[in-house]
Amino acid sequence: MTDAHQRQMLGAFIRAHRARLTPARPGTRRRTPGLRREELADAAGLGVTWITWLEQGRDVQPSVAALSRLADALQLSAAERASLFDLAGKKDPRALPDHVDDLSPALLALPALMAAPAYLLDHTWTARAWNDAAAALFVGWLDADAPDRNLLRYVFLHPAARELIVDWDTRARRLAAEFRADFHRRPADGDMQALVEQLCRDSTLFAQCWDKQDVLHREGGERRFRHPVRGELGFVQTTLLVALQMEIKLVCLAAGTSAA
């Protein structure tokens, strides 16, 4: 990814989130939704020209302090704030330390120590380790003969995922927003870029989700599946992050309720 491309991504992100804000004086007729650049500049205590150049993808170098004011004015969530700093190529003072992708043998062994379905995702959301319970649950993804272990390709491209995941459309949209948070931390990563390009090309839904610029932190909660053999199953999902490798995720599915 070139610097110009990353600046364009930053500009698109700022424009999208500016358009979501409610004007201070609602009811005023506008040609476009959200705040005007002048209103955002006033709220952030920044220059209109500077914000215009940022949105246009020009080669400007925002300071950490300016980005912090812009994040506050845009009313960004924690995940969205992290994406703003990542795309600007700056270190957020609230950010956690950098990390590496190498997975130790002890880390790879964790899923097998659990009785409930569990799997380990790397930064591209490809399963690197999983236990038998997870393989039995995720038909078509963690099977012994499955050709691909990437979670996003499975959810958006594999027909089995649509049948297995209850409320598939909603879950898929949320996954795309959660992955964007990780993508913005490594916008120059070739593997992540290739994955996004493939999904945008092969999945209309993913392309729509990606264009919306939604960003969410990965959260747990109830997950329901419609298993071809075991029927409808309920679990409570928890995602654990490795302290020194925050993009590595251990996902656990504790037994919940099954359909009567």
PDB file of C-alpha atoms in Angstrom:
ATOM      1  CA  MET A   1       0.000   0.000   0.000  1.00  0.00           C
ATOM      2  CA  THR A   2       1.362   3.439  -0.936  1.00  0.00           C
ATOM      3  CA  ASP A   3       1.344   6.441   1.377  1.00  0.00           C
ATOM      4  CA  ALA A   4      -1.147   8.111  -0.966  1.00  0.00           C
ATOM      5  CA  HIS A   5      -3.523   5.146  -0.670  1.00  0.00           C
ATOM      6  CA  GLN A   6      -3.317   5.221   3.112  1.00  0.00           C
ATOM      7  CA  ARG A   7      -4.023   8.973   3.124  1.00  0.00           C
ATOM      8  CA  GLN A   8      -7.073   8.335   0.925  1.00  0.00           C
ATOM      9  CA  MET A   9      -8.289   5.720   3.405  1.00  0.00           C
ATOM     10  CA  LEU A  10      -7.876   8.234   6.230  1.00  0.00           C
ATOM     11  CA  GLY A  11      -9.819  10.856   4.290  1.00  0.00           C
ATOM     12  CA  ALA A  12     -12.646   8.441   3.534  1.00  0.00           C
ATOM     13  CA  PHE A  13     -12.803   7.436   7.193  1.00  0.00           C
ATOM     14  CA  ILE A  14     -13.053  11.044   8.411  1.00  0.00           C
ATOM     15  CA  ARG A  15     -15.684  11.935   5.805  1.00  0.00           C
ATOM     16  CA  ALA A  16     -17.816   8.912   6.695  1.00  0.00           C
ATOM     17  CA  HIS A  17     -17.781   9.685  10.402  1.00  0.00           C
ATOM     18  CA  ARG A  18     -18.349  13.412   9.896  1.00  0.00           C
ATOM     19  CA  ALA A  19     -21.468  12.523   7.892  1.00  0.00           C
ATOM     20  CA  ARG A  20     -22.850  10.574  10.872  1.00  0.00           C
ATOM     21  CA  LEU A  21     -22.831  13.502  13.287  1.00  0.00           C
ATOM     22  CA  THR A  22     -25.964  15.463  14.106  1.00  0.00           C
ATOM     23  CA  PRO A  23     -25.720  19.207  13.452  1.00  0.00           C
ATOM     24  CA  ALA A  24     -25.997  21.476  16.477  1.00  0.00           C
ATOM     25  CA  ARG A  25     -29.074  23.063  14.894  1.00  0.00           C
ATOM     26  CA  PRO A  26     -31.190  20.163  13.589  1.00  0.00           C
ATOM     27  CA  GLY A  27     -33.796  20.918  10.979  1.00  0.00           C
ATOM     28  CA  THR A  28     -31.530  23.053   8.823  1.00  0.00           C
ATOM     29  CA  ARG A  29     -31.868  21.959   5.218  1.00  0.00           C
ATOM     30  CA  ARG A  30     -28.652  20.471   3.864  1.00  0.00           C
ATOM     31  CA  ARG A  31     -27.589  18.835   0.654  1.00  0.00           C
ATOM     32  CA  THR A  32     -25.496  16.263   2.507  1.00  0.00           C
ATOM     33  CA  PRO A  33     -25.954  14.630   5.934  1.00  0.00           C
ATOM     34  CA  GLY A  34     -23.898  15.286   9.028  1.00  0.00           C
ATOM     35  CA  LEU A  35     -21.640  18.181   9.960  1.00  0.00           C
ATOM     36  CA  ARG A  36     -20.070  20.573   7.494  1.00  0.00           C
ATOM     37  CA  ARG A  37     -16.292  20.775   7.540  1.00  0.00           C
ATOM     38  CA  GLU A  38     -16.537  24.225   9.096  1.00  0.00           C
ATOM     39  CA  GLU A  39     -18.624  22.834  11.953  1.00  0.00           C
ATOM     40  CA  LEU A  40     -16.212  19.962  12.548  1.00  0.00           C
ATOM     41  CA  ALA A  41     -13.258  22.341  12.490  1.00  0.00           C
ATOM     42  CA  ASP A  42     -14.950  24.572  15.056  1.00  0.00           C
ATOM     43  CA  ALA A  43     -15.791  21.611  17.322  1.00  0.00           C
ATOM     44  CA  ALA A  44     -12.211  20.316  17.143  1.00  0.00           C
ATOM     45  CA  GLY A  45     -10.496  23.690  17.392  1.00  0.00           C
ATOM     46  CA  LEU A  46      -8.721  23.020  14.089  1.00  0.00           C
ATOM     47  CA  GLY A  47      -8.449  24.779  10.763  1.00  0.00           C
ATOM     48  CA  VAL A  48     -11.006  24.147   8.027  1.00  0.00           C
ATOM     49  CA  THR A  49      -8.280  23.960   5.395  1.00  0.00           C
ATOM     50  CA  TRP A  50      -6.381  21.367   7.411  1.00  0.00           C
ATOM     51  CA  ILE A  51      -9.467  19.135   7.715  1.00  0.00           C
ATOM     52  CA  THR A  52     -10.238  19.630   4.013  1.00  0.00           C
ATOM     53  CA  TRP A  53      -6.752  18.521   3.076  1.00  0.00           C
ATOM     54  CA  LEU A  54      -6.993  15.493   5.350  1.00  0.00           C
ATOM     55  CA  GLU A  55     -10.280  14.442   3.746  1.00  0.00           C
ATOM     56  CA  GLN A  56      -8.813  14.979   0.283  1.00  0.00           C
ATOM     57  CA  GLY A  57      -5.880  12.706   1.076  1.00  0.00           C
ATOM     58  CA  ARG A  58      -3.246  15.403   0.768  1.00  0.00           C
ATOM     59  CA  ASP A  59       0.205  14.955   2.272  1.00  0.00           C
ATOM     60  CA  VAL A  60      -0.291  16.638   5.637  1.00  0.00           C
ATOM     61  CA  GLN A  61       1.192  15.465   8.907  1.00  0.00           C
ATOM     62  CA  PRO A  62      -1.316  15.732  11.754  1.00  0.00           C
ATOM     63  CA  SER A  63       0.064  15.885  15.268  1.00  0.00           C
ATOM     64  CA  VAL A  64      -1.041  13.518  18.010  1.00  0.00           C
ATOM     65  CA  ALA A  65      -2.734  16.403  19.800  1.00  0.00           C
ATOM     66  CA  ALA A  66      -4.648  17.410  16.659  1.00  0.00           C
ATOM     67  CA  LEU A  67      -5.770  13.830  16.046  1.00  0.00           C
ATOM     68  CA  SER A  68      -6.966  13.578  19.653  1.00  0.00           C
ATOM     69  CA  ARG A  69      -9.077  16.732  19.237  1.00  0.00           C
ATOM     70  CA  LEU A  70     -10.426  15.445  15.935  1.00  0.00           C
ATOM     71  CA  ALA A  71     -11.334  12.091  17.505  1.00  0.00           C
ATOM     72  CA  ASP A  72     -13.225  13.869  20.285  1.00  0.00           C
ATOM     73  CA  ALA A  73     -15.056  16.133  17.841  1.00  0.00           C
ATOM     74  CA  LEU A  74     -16.044  13.136  15.691  1.00  0.00           C
ATOM     75  CA  GLN A  75     -17.303  11.391  18.849  1.00  0.00           C
ATOM     76  CA  LEU A  76     -15.350   8.264  17.968  1.00  0.00           C
ATOM     77  CA  SER A  77     -15.601   5.065  19.971  1.00  0.00           C
ATOM     78  CA  ALA A  78     -12.427   3.455  21.311  1.00  0.00           C
ATOM     79  CA  ALA A  79     -12.207   1.204  18.241  1.00  0.00           C
ATOM     80  CA  GLU A  80     -12.819   4.095  15.866  1.00  0.00           C
ATOM     81  CA  ARG A  81     -10.255   6.287  17.636  1.00  0.00           C
ATOM     82  CA  ALA A  82      -7.659   3.542  17.261  1.00  0.00           C
ATOM     83  CA  SER A  83      -8.417   3.338  13.541  1.00  0.00           C
ATOM     84  CA  LEU A  84      -8.017   7.105  13.125  1.00  0.00           C
ATOM     85  CA  PHE A  85      -4.536   7.010  14.648  1.00  0.00           C
ATOM     86  CA  ASP A  86      -3.560   3.872  12.755  1.00  0.00           C
ATOM     87  CA  LEU A  87      -4.529   5.369   9.404  1.00  0.00           C
ATOM     88  CA  ALA A  88      -2.732   8.629  10.222  1.00  0.00           C
ATOM     89  CA  GLY A  89       0.416   6.664  11.012  1.00  0.00           C
ATOM     90  CA  LYS A  90       0.616   8.033  14.542  1.00  0.00           C
ATOM     91  CA  LYS A  91       0.906   6.361  17.911  1.00  0.00           C
ATOM     92  CA  ASP A  92      -2.169   6.873  20.044  1.00  0.00           C
ATOM     93  CA  PRO A  93      -1.023   7.643  23.596  1.00  0.00           C
ATOM     94  CA  ARG A  94      -3.826   5.349  24.789  1.00  0.00           C
ATOM     95  CA  ALA A  95      -2.658   2.462  22.610  1.00  0.00           C
ATOM     96  CA  LEU A  96      -1.162  -0.744  23.959  1.00  0.00           C
ATOM     97  CA  PRO A  97       2.451  -1.737  23.143  1.00  0.00           C
ATOM     98  CA  ASP A  98       3.352  -3.188  19.774  1.00  0.00           C
ATOM     99  CA  HIS A  99       3.338  -6.945  19.356  1.00  0.00           C
ATOM    100  CA  VAL A 100       4.501  -9.727  17.072  1.00  0.00           C
ATOM    101  CA  ASP A 101       2.708 -12.471  15.180  1.00  0.00           C
ATOM    102  CA  ASP A 102       4.832 -15.506  16.090  1.00  0.00           C
ATOM    103  CA  LEU A 103       2.753 -18.026  17.984  1.00  0.00           C
ATOM    104  CA  SER A 104       4.584 -20.058  20.599  1.00  0.00           C
ATOM    105  CA  PRO A 105       3.974 -23.807  21.009  1.00  0.00           C
ATOM    106  CA  ALA A 106       2.397 -23.126  24.406  1.00  0.00           C
ATOM    107  CA  LEU A 107      -0.036 -20.675  22.844  1.00  0.00           C
ATOM    108  CA  LEU A 108      -0.923 -23.050  20.021  1.00  0.00           C
ATOM    109  CA  ALA A 109      -1.643 -25.761  22.592  1.00  0.00           C
ATOM    110  CA  LEU A 110      -4.257 -23.719  24.480  1.00  0.00           C
ATOM    111  CA  PRO A 111      -7.418 -24.754  22.551  1.00  0.00           C
ATOM    112  CA  ALA A 112      -6.690 -28.442  23.122  1.00  0.00           C
ATOM    113  CA  LEU A 113      -6.700 -27.841  26.891  1.00  0.00           C
ATOM    114  CA  MET A 114     -10.349 -26.785  26.819  1.00  0.00           C
ATOM    115  CA  ALA A 115     -13.443 -28.969  26.780  1.00  0.00           C
ATOM    116  CA  ALA A 116     -15.662 -26.354  25.128  1.00  0.00           C
ATOM    117  CA  PRO A 117     -15.180 -25.375  21.459  1.00  0.00           C
ATOM    118  CA  ALA A 118     -12.124 -23.138  21.226  1.00  0.00           C
ATOM    119  CA  TYR A 119      -9.892 -21.829  18.460  1.00  0.00           C
ATOM    120  CA  LEU A 120      -6.964 -19.463  18.004  1.00  0.00           C
ATOM    121  CA  LEU A 121      -7.010 -16.749  15.297  1.00  0.00           C
ATOM    122  CA  ASP A 122      -3.977 -14.930  13.904  1.00  0.00           C
ATOM    123  CA  HIS A 123      -3.990 -11.321  12.659  1.00  0.00           C
ATOM    124  CA  THR A 124      -5.654 -12.308   9.366  1.00  0.00           C
ATOM    125  CA  TRP A 125      -8.342 -14.193  11.306  1.00  0.00           C
ATOM    126  CA  THR A 126      -7.068 -17.539  10.097  1.00  0.00           C
ATOM    127  CA  ALA A 127      -7.418 -20.398  12.578  1.00  0.00           C
ATOM    128  CA  ARG A 128      -3.984 -21.549  13.714  1.00  0.00           C
ATOM    129  CA  ALA A 129      -5.133 -24.055  16.337  1.00  0.00           C
ATOM    130  CA  TRP A 130      -8.461 -25.500  17.489  1.00  0.00           C
ATOM    131  CA  ASN A 131      -9.823 -28.404  19.493  1.00  0.00           C
ATOM    132  CA  ASP A 132     -12.015 -31.329  18.495  1.00  0.00           C
ATOM    133  CA  ALA A 133     -15.135 -29.672  19.890  1.00  0.00           C
ATOM    134  CA  ALA A 134     -14.630 -26.661  17.597  1.00  0.00           C
ATOM    135  CA  ALA A 135     -14.009 -28.906  14.600  1.00  0.00           C
ATOM    136  CA  ALA A 136     -17.246 -30.777  15.314  1.00  0.00           C
ATOM    137  CA  LEU A 137     -19.194 -27.510  15.545  1.00  0.00           C
ATOM    138  CA  PHE A 138     -17.866 -25.508  12.605  1.00  0.00           C
ATOM    139  CA  VAL A 139     -18.933 -27.585   9.634  1.00  0.00           C
ATOM    140  CA  GLY A 140     -16.900 -26.707   6.545  1.00  0.00           C
ATOM    141  CA  TRP A 141     -14.332 -24.552   8.346  1.00  0.00           C
ATOM    142  CA  LEU A 142     -12.413 -26.653  10.857  1.00  0.00           C
ATOM    143  CA  ASP A 143     -13.119 -30.070   9.324  1.00  0.00           C
ATOM    144  CA  ALA A 144     -10.082 -32.284   8.895  1.00  0.00           C
ATOM    145  CA  ASP A 145     -10.283 -31.909   5.114  1.00  0.00           C
ATOM    146  CA  ALA A 146     -11.285 -28.234   4.955  1.00  0.00           C
ATOM    147  CA  PRO A 147      -9.123 -26.457   2.347  1.00  0.00           C
ATOM    148  CA  ASP A 148      -9.172 -23.032   4.014  1.00  0.00           C
ATOM    149  CA  ARG A 149      -9.059 -21.973   7.677  1.00  0.00           C
ATOM    150  CA  ASN A 150      -9.776 -18.254   7.310  1.00  0.00           C
ATOM    151  CA  LEU A 151     -12.833 -17.242   9.348  1.00  0.00           C
ATOM    152  CA  LEU A 152     -13.904 -14.374   7.088  1.00  0.00           C
ATOM    153  CA  ARG A 153     -13.701 -16.391   3.895  1.00  0.00           C
ATOM    154  CA  TYR A 154     -15.694 -19.108   5.623  1.00  0.00           C
ATOM    155  CA  VAL A 155     -18.443 -16.778   6.861  1.00  0.00           C
ATOM    156  CA  PHE A 156     -18.810 -14.730   3.688  1.00  0.00           C
ATOM    157  CA  LEU A 157     -18.037 -17.287   0.969  1.00  0.00           C
ATOM    158  CA  HIS A 158     -18.804 -20.792   2.249  1.00  0.00           C
ATOM    159  CA  PRO A 159     -22.429 -21.981   1.811  1.00  0.00           C
ATOM    160  CA  ALA A 160     -22.181 -24.066   4.995  1.00  0.00           C
ATOM    161  CA  ALA A 161     -21.749 -20.912   7.081  1.00  0.00           C
ATOM    162  CA  ARG A 162     -25.124 -19.528   5.997  1.00  0.00           C
ATOM    163  CA  GLU A 163     -26.796 -22.731   7.130  1.00  0.00           C
ATOM    164  CA  LEU A 164     -24.830 -23.078  10.351  1.00  0.00           C
ATOM    165  CA  ILE A 165     -24.900 -19.531  11.768  1.00  0.00           C
ATOM    166  CA  VAL A 166     -28.270 -18.374  13.060  1.00  0.00           C
ATOM    167  CA  ASP A 167     -28.953 -14.760  11.941  1.00  0.00           C
ATOM    168  CA  TRP A 168     -26.064 -15.074   9.509  1.00  0.00           C
ATOM    169  CA  ASP A 169     -26.514 -11.670   7.886  1.00  0.00           C
ATOM    170  CA  THR A 170     -26.231  -9.761  11.173  1.00  0.00           C
ATOM    171  CA  ARG A 171     -23.294 -11.820  12.394  1.00  0.00           C
ATOM    172  CA  ALA A 172     -21.458 -11.415   9.084  1.00  0.00           C
ATOM    173  CA  ARG A 173     -21.888  -7.634   9.114  1.00  0.00           C
ATOM    174  CA  ARG A 174     -20.543  -7.425  12.639  1.00  0.00           C
ATOM    175  CA  LEU A 175     -17.523  -9.557  11.773  1.00  0.00           C
ATOM    176  CA  ALA A 176     -16.622  -7.194   8.925  1.00  0.00           C
ATOM    177  CA  ALA A 177     -16.756  -4.197  11.288  1.00  0.00           C
ATOM    178  CA  GLU A 178     -14.665  -6.032  13.886  1.00  0.00           C
ATOM    179  CA  PHE A 179     -12.068  -7.019  11.301  1.00  0.00           C
ATOM    180  CA  ARG A 180     -11.787  -3.420  10.095  1.00  0.00           C
ATOM    181  CA  ALA A 181     -10.509  -2.443  13.557  1.00  0.00           C
ATOM    182  CA  ASP A 182      -7.672  -4.950  13.159  1.00  0.00           C
ATOM    183  CA  PHE A 183      -7.064  -3.960   9.524  1.00  0.00           C
ATOM    184  CA  HIS A 184      -6.613  -0.302  10.433  1.00  0.00           C
ATOM    185  CA  ARG A 185      -3.841  -1.256  12.848  1.00  0.00           C
ATOM    186  CA  ARG A 186      -1.895  -2.787   9.952  1.00  0.00           C
ATOM    187  CA  PRO A 187      -3.133  -1.080   6.756  1.00  0.00           C
ATOM    188  CA  ALA A 188       0.103  -1.885   4.916  1.00  0.00           C
ATOM    189  CA  ASP A 189      -0.039  -5.630   5.706  1.00  0.00           C
ATOM    190  CA  GLY A 190       0.005  -7.476   2.379  1.00  0.00           C
ATOM    191  CA  ASP A 191      -1.878 -10.539   3.603  1.00  0.00           C
ATOM    192  CA  MET A 192      -4.683  -8.451   5.086  1.00  0.00           C
ATOM    193  CA  GLN A 193      -4.909  -6.310   1.957  1.00  0.00           C
ATOM    194  CA  ALA A 194      -5.169  -9.397  -0.250  1.00  0.00           C
ATOM    195  CA  LEU A 195      -7.883 -10.851   1.968  1.00  0.00           C
ATOM    196  CA  VAL A 196      -9.961  -7.664   1.842  1.00  0.00           C
ATOM    197  CA  GLU A 197      -9.556  -7.385  -1.933  1.00  0.00           C
ATOM    198  CA  GLN A 198     -10.679 -10.979  -2.431  1.00  0.00           C
ATOM    199  CA  LEU A 199     -13.700 -10.610  -0.158  1.00  0.00           C
ATOM    200  CA  CYS A 200     -14.748  -7.330  -1.776  1.00  0.00           C
ATOM    201  CA  ARG A 201     -14.509  -9.028  -5.169  1.00  0.00           C
ATOM    202  CA  ASP A 202     -16.263 -12.276  -4.259  1.00  0.00           C
ATOM    203  CA  SER A 203     -18.850 -11.179  -1.666  1.00  0.00           C
ATOM    204  CA  THR A 204     -21.354  -8.410  -2.360  1.00  0.00           C
ATOM    205  CA  LEU A 205     -22.267  -8.250   1.313  1.00  0.00           C
ATOM    206  CA  PHE A 206     -18.660  -7.867   2.448  1.00  0.00           C
ATOM    207  CA  ALA A 207     -18.070  -5.142  -0.150  1.00  0.00           C
ATOM    208  CA  GLN A 208     -21.113  -3.259   1.147  1.00  0.00           C
ATOM    209  CA  CYS A 209     -19.974  -3.643   4.755  1.00  0.00           C
ATOM    210  CA  TRP A 210     -16.427  -2.536   3.955  1.00  0.00           C
ATOM    211  CA  ASP A 211     -17.653   0.532   2.089  1.00  0.00           C
ATOM    212  CA  LYS A 212     -19.658   1.664   5.145  1.00  0.00           C
ATOM    213  CA  GLN A 213     -16.464   2.092   7.208  1.00  0.00           C
ATOM    214  CA  ASP A 214     -18.085   0.625  10.348  1.00  0.00           C
ATOM    215  CA  VAL A 215     -15.611  -0.232  13.136  1.00  0.00           C
ATOM    216  CA  LEU A 216     -16.362  -2.347  16.198  1.00  0.00           C
ATOM    217  CA  HIS A 217     -14.345  -4.039  18.899  1.00  0.00           C
ATOM    218  CA  ARG A 218     -14.741  -7.797  18.957  1.00  0.00           C
ATOM    219  CA  GLU A 219     -17.242  -8.676  21.650  1.00  0.00           C
ATOM    220  CA  GLY A 220     -18.664 -11.850  23.104  1.00  0.00           C
ATOM    221  CA  GLY A 221     -22.198 -12.866  23.892  1.00  0.00           C
ATOM    222  CA  GLU A 222     -24.732 -15.436  22.828  1.00  0.00           C
ATOM    223  CA  ARG A 223     -24.097 -17.338  19.610  1.00  0.00           C
ATOM    224  CA  ARG A 224     -26.559 -19.767  18.062  1.00  0.00           C
ATOM    225  CA  PHE A 225     -25.901 -22.396  15.442  1.00  0.00           C
ATOM    226  CA  ARG A 226     -28.110 -24.687  13.401  1.00  0.00           C
ATOM    227  CA  HIS A 227     -25.973 -27.814  13.239  1.00  0.00           C
ATOM    228  CA  PRO A 228     -26.860 -30.358  10.512  1.00  0.00           C
ATOM    229  CA  VAL A 229     -26.593 -33.264  12.954  1.00  0.00           C
ATOM    230  CA  ARG A 230     -27.082 -31.854  16.463  1.00  0.00           C
ATOM    231  CA  GLY A 231     -29.797 -29.321  15.684  1.00  0.00           C
ATOM    232  CA  GLU A 232     -29.910 -25.805  17.128  1.00  0.00           C
ATOM    233  CA  LEU A 233     -27.188 -25.105  19.670  1.00  0.00           C
ATOM    234  CA  GLY A 234     -26.520 -22.145  21.934  1.00  0.00           C
ATOM    235  CA  PHE A 235     -23.181 -20.919  23.286  1.00  0.00           C
ATOM    236  CA  VAL A 236     -21.766 -17.909  25.090  1.00  0.00           C
ATOM    237  CA  GLN A 237     -18.703 -16.653  23.236  1.00  0.00           C
ATOM    238  CA  THR A 238     -15.713 -15.054  24.925  1.00  0.00           C
ATOM    239  CA  THR A 239     -12.712 -13.704  23.024  1.00  0.00           C
ATOM    240  CA  LEU A 240      -9.414 -13.463  24.902  1.00  0.00           C
ATOM    241  CA  LEU A 241      -6.491 -11.386  23.629  1.00  0.00           C
ATOM    242  CA  VAL A 242      -2.881 -12.376  24.238  1.00  0.00           C
ATOM    243  CA  ALA A 243      -1.258  -9.676  26.370  1.00  0.00           C
ATOM    244  CA  LEU A 244       1.832  -9.168  24.204  1.00  0.00           C
ATOM    245  CA  GLN A 245       0.153 -10.098  20.913  1.00  0.00           C
ATOM    246  CA  MET A 246      -3.125  -8.220  20.933  1.00  0.00           C
ATOM    247  CA  GLU A 247      -4.096  -9.289  17.418  1.00  0.00           C
ATOM    248  CA  ILE A 248      -4.004 -12.972  18.405  1.00  0.00           C
ATOM    249  CA  LYS A 249      -7.391 -14.103  19.658  1.00  0.00           C
ATOM    250  CA  LEU A 250      -8.402 -17.154  21.650  1.00  0.00           C
ATOM    251  CA  VAL A 251     -12.123 -17.652  21.077  1.00  0.00           C
ATOM    252  CA  CYS A 252     -14.052 -19.889  23.488  1.00  0.00           C
ATOM    253  CA  LEU A 253     -17.666 -21.022  23.246  1.00  0.00           C
ATOM    254  CA  ALA A 254     -19.068 -22.056  26.613  1.00  0.00           C
ATOM    255  CA  ALA A 255     -22.165 -24.239  26.624  1.00  0.00           C
ATOM    256  CA  GLY A 256     -25.361 -22.230  26.573  1.00  0.00           C
ATOM    257  CA  THR A 257     -28.911 -23.253  25.794  1.00  0.00           C
ATOM    258  CA  SER A 258     -30.103 -25.586  23.075  1.00  0.00           C
ATOM    259  CA  ALA A 259     -33.405 -25.275  21.277  1.00  0.00           C
ATOM    260  CA  ALA A 260     -36.178 -27.395  22.806  1.00  0.00           C
TER     261      ALA A 260
END
